[in-house]
mmCIF file of C-alpha atoms in Angstrom:
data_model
loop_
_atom_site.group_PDB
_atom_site.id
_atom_site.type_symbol
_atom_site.label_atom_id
_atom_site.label_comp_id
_atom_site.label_asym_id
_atom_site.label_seq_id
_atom_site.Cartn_x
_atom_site.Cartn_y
_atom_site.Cartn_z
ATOM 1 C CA UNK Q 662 -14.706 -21.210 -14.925
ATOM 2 C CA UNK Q 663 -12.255 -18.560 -16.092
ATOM 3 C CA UNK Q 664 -9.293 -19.086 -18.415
ATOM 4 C CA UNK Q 665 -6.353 -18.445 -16.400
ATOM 5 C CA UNK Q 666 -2.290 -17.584 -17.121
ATOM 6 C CA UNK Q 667 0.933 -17.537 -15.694
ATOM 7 C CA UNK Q 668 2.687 -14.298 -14.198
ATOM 8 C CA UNK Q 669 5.327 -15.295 -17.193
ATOM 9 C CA UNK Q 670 2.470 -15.615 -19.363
ATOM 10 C CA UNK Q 671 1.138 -12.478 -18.375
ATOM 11 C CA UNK Q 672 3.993 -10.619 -18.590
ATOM 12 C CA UNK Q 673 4.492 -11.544 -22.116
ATOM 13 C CA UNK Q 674 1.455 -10.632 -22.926
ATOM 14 C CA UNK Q 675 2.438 -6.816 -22.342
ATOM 15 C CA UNK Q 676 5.430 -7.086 -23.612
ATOM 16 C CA UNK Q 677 4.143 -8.319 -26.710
ATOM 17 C CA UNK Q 678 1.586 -5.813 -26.840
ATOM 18 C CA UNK Q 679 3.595 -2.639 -25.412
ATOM 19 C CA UNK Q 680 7.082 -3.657 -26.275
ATOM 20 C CA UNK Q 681 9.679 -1.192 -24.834
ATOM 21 C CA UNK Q 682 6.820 1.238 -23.375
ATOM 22 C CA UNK Q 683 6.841 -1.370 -20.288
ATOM 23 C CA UNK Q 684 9.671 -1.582 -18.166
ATOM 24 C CA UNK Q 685 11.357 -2.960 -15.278
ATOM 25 C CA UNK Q 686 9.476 -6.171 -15.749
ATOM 26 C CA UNK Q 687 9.390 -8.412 -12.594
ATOM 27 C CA UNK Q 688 7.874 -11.528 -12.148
ATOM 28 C CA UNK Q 689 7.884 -12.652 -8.259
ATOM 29 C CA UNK Q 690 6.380 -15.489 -6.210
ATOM 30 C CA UNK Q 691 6.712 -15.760 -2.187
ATOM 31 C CA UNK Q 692 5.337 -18.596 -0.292
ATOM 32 C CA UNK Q 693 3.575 -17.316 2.938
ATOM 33 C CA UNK Q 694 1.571 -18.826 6.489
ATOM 34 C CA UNK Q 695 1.764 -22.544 7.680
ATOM 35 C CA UNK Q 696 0.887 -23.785 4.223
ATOM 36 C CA UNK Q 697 3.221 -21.764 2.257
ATOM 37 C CA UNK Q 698 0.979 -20.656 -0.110
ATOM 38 C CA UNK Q 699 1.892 -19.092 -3.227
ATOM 39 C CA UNK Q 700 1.736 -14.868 -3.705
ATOM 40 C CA UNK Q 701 2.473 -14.154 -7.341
ATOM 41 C CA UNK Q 702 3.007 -10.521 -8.597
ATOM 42 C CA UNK Q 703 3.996 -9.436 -11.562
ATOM 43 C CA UNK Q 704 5.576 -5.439 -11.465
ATOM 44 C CA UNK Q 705 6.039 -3.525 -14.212
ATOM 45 C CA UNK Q 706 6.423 0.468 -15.115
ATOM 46 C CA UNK Q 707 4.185 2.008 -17.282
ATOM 47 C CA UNK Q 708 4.131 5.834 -18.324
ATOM 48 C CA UNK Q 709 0.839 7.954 -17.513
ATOM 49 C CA UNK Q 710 0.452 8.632 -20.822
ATOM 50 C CA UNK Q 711 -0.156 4.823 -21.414
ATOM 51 C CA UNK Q 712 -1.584 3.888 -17.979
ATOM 52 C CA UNK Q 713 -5.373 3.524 -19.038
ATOM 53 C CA UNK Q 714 -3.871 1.235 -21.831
ATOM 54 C CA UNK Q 715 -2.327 -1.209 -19.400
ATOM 55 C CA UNK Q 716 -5.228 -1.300 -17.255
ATOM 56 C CA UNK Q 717 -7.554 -1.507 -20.088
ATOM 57 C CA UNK Q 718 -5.427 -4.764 -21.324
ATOM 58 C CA UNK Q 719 -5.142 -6.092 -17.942
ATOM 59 C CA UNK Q 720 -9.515 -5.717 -17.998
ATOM 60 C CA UNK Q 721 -9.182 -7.567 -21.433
ATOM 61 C CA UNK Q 722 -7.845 -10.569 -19.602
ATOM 62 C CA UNK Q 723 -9.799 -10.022 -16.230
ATOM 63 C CA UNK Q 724 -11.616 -7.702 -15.025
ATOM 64 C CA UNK Q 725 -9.344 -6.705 -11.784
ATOM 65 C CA UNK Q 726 -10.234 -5.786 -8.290
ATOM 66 C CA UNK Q 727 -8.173 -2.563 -7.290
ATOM 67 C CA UNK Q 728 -6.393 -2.965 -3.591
ATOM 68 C CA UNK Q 729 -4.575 0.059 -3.581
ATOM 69 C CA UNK Q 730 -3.245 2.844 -5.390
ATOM 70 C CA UNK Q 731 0.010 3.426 -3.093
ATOM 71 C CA UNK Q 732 2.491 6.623 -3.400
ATOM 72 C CA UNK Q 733 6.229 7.387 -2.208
ATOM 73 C CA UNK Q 734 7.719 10.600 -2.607
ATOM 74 C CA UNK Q 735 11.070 9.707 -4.048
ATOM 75 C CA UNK Q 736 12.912 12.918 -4.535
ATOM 76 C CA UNK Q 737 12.193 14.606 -7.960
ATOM 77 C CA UNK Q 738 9.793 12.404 -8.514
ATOM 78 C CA UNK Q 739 6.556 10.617 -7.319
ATOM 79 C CA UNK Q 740 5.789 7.115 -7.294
ATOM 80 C CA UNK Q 741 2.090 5.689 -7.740
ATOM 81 C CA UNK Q 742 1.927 1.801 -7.875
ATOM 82 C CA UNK Q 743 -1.558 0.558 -8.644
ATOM 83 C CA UNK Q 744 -1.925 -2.965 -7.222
ATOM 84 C CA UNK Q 745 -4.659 -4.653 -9.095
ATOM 85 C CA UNK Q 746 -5.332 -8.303 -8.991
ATOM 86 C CA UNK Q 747 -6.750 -10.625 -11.589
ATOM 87 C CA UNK Q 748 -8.567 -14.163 -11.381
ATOM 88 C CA UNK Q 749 -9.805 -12.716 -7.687
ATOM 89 C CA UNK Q 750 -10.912 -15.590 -5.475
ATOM 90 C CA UNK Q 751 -9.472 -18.268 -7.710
ATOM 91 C CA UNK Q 752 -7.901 -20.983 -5.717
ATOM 92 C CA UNK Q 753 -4.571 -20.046 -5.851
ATOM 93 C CA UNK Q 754 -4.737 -18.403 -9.218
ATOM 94 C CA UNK Q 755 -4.626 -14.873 -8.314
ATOM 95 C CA UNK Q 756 -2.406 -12.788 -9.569
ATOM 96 C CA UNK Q 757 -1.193 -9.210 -8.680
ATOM 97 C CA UNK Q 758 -0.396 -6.976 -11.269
ATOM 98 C CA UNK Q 759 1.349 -3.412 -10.170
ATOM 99 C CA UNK Q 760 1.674 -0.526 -12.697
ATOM 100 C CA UNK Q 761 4.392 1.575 -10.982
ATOM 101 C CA UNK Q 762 3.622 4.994 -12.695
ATOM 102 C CA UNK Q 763 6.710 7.498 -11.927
ATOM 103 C CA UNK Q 764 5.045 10.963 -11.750
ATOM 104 C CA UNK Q 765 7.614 14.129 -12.169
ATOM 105 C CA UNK Q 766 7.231 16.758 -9.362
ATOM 106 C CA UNK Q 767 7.528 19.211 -11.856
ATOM 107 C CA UNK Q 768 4.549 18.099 -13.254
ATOM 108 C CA UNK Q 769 2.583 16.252 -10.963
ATOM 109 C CA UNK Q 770 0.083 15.147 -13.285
ATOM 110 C CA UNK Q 771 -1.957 11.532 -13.888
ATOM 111 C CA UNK Q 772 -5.041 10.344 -15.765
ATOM 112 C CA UNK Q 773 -7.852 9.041 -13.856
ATOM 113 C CA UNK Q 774 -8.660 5.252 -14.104
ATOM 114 C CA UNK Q 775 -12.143 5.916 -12.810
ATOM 115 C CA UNK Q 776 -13.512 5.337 -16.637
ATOM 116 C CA UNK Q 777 -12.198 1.599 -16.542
ATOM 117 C CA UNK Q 778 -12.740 1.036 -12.536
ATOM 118 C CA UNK Q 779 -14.926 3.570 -11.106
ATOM 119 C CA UNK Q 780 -13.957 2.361 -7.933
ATOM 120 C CA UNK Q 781 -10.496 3.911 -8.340
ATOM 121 C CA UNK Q 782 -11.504 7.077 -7.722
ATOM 122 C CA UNK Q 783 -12.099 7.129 -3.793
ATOM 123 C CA UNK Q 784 -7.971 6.039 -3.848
ATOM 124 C CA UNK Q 785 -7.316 8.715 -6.292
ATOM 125 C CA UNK Q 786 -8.981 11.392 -4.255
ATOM 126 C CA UNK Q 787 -6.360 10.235 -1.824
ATOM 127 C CA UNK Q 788 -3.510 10.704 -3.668
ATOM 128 C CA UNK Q 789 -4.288 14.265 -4.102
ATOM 129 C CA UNK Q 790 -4.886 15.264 -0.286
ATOM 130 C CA UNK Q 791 -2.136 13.210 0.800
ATOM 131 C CA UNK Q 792 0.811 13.462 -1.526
ATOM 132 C CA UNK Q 793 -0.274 16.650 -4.470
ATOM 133 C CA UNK Q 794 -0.396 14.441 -7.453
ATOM 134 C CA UNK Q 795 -3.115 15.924 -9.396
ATOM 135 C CA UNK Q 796 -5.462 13.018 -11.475
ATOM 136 C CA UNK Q 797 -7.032 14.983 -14.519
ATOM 137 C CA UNK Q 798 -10.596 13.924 -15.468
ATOM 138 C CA UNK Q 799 -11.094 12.501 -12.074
ATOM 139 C CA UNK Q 800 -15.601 12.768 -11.775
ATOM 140 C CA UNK Q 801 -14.987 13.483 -7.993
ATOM 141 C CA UNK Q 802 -12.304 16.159 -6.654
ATOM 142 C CA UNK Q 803 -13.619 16.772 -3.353
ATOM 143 C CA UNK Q 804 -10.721 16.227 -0.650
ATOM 144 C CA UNK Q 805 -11.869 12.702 1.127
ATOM 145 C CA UNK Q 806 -9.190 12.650 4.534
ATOM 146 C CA UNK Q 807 -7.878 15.778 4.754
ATOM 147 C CA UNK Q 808 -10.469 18.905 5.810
ATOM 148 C CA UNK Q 809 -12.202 21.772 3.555
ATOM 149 C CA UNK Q 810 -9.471 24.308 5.560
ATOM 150 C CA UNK Q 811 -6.293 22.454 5.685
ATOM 151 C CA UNK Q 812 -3.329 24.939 4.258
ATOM 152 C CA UNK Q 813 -3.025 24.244 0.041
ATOM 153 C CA UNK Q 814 0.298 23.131 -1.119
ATOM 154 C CA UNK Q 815 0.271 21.379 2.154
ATOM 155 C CA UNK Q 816 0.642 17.565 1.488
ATOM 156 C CA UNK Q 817 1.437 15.063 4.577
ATOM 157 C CA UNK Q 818 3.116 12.073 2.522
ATOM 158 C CA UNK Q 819 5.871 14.659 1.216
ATOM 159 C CA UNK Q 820 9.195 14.318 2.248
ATOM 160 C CA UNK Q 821 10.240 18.109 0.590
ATOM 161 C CA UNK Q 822 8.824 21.422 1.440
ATOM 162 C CA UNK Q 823 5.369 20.860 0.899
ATOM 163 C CA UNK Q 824 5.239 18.261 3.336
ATOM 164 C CA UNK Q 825 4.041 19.478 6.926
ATOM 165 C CA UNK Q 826 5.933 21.881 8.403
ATOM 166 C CA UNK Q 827 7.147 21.880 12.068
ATOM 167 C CA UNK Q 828 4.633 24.571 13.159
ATOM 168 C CA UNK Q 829 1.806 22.559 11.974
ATOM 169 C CA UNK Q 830 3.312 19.500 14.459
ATOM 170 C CA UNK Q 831 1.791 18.947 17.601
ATOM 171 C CA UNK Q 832 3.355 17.733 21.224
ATOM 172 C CA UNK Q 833 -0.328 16.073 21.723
ATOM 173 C CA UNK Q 834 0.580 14.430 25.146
ATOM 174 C CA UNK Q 835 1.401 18.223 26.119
ATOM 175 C CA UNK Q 836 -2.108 19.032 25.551
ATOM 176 C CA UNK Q 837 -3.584 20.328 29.055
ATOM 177 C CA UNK Q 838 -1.375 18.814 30.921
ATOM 178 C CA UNK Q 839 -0.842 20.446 34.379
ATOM 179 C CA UNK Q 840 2.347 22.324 34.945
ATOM 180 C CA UNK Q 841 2.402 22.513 38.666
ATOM 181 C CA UNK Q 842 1.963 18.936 39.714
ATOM 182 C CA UNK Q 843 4.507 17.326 40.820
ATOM 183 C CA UNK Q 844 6.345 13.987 39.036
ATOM 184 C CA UNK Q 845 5.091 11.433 41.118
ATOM 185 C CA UNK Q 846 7.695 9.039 42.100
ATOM 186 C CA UNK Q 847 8.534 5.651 40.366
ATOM 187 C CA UNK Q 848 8.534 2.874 42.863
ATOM 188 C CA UNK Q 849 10.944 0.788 43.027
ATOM 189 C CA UNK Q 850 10.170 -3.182 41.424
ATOM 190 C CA UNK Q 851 9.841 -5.391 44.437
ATOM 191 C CA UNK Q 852 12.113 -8.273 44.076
ATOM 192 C CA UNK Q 853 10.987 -11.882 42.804
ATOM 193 C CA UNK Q 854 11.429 -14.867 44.414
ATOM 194 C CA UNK Q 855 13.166 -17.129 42.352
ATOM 195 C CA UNK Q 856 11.574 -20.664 43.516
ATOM 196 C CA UNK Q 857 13.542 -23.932 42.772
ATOM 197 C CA UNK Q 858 11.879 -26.403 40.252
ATOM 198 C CA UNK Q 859 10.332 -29.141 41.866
ATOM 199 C CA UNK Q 860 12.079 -32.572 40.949
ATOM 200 C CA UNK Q 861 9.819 -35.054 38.556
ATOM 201 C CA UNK Q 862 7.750 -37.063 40.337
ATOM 202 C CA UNK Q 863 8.924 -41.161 39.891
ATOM 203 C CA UNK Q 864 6.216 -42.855 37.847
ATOM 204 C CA UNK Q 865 4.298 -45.642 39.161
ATOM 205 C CA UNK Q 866 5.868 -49.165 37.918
ATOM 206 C CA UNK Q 867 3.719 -50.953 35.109
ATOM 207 C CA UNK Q 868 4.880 -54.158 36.298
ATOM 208 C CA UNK Q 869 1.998 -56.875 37.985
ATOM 209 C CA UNK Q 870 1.619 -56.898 41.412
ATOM 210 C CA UNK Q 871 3.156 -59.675 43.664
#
């Protein structure tokens, strides 16, 4: 069986070994379904330049299985939250653990994780069609969802100018649609019959009979 921790526990733990390079430590726990069972994540920020440390400590406790590497366009900059979580099919001892990495526009640069969890690389490859956050040192640059001749500096999760531009935006419904049929008509809803409840019926006495 594995050792496990606490989110506190684990949060310590980086502070203790990153000190003021982590940030905007959070420890959270929601209760969720019929049996309200506990979701504990820990958040915390973590620069790119130290981003393969943190996930290379988080390995030293467990090795984690990546979800997600998500992304928001947030005005100058980018943000890239990797949500890894450790002690993975545990009963009720997983824990999430999200590096937010903020990522400057200006230089929308990130190291590749794909040395520590190879698997990180098909999300990573993402990141780059979807939202133009280059990952240096990533084995695999192909584009994976967008197509070999979709416009460059063309990126559909930005919310600036290099998102996609209203010429690129298409009315699909309008798509051969017929322009000399006429609108058919709407009908009119026929009315419903609102019916009366019927009263309970009496229930048969329990009593003997005479």
């Amino acid at each position: 069986m594995r050792a496990t921790m606490t989110p506190q526990e684990l949060a310590d733990r980086f502070i203790r070994k990153f000190g003021s390079r982590v940030s905007n430590i959070q420890v959270k726990e929601r209760r969720e379904g019929v049996k309200k069972l506990p979701q504990k994540t820990v958040w915390m920020t973590v620069s790119r330049e130290d981003l393969n440390d943190a996930v290379a400590e988080l390995i030293s406790i467990d090795y984690p299985h990546l979800g997600v590497i998500a992304a928001s366009d947030n005005g100058d900059m980018i943000d890239l939250l990797y949500h890894l979580q450790v002690f993975f099919g545990g009963k009720h001892e997983e824990i999430c653990v999200v590096f937010t990495v903020q990522v400057p526009k200006s230089d929308p640069h990130v190291p590749t994780i794909s040395g520590l969890i190879p698997g990180a690389v098909y999300s990573e490859r993402e990141k780059q069609d979807m939202i133009g956050v280059t990952v240096d040192g990533i084995p695999d640059s192909r584009r994976i969802f967008l197509p070999d001749d979709f416009p460059e500096e063309i990126y559909p999760w930005r919310k600036d100018e290099k998102g996609i531009p209203p010429s690129m935006v298409k009315e699909l419904w309008k798509v051969d649609r017929p322009t000399d049929r006429p609108v058919p008509p709407v009908a009119e809803p026929e009315p419903v019959e609102k019916k009366e409840p019927e009263p309970a019926k009496e229930a048969p006495s329990g009593g003997a009979a005479e």
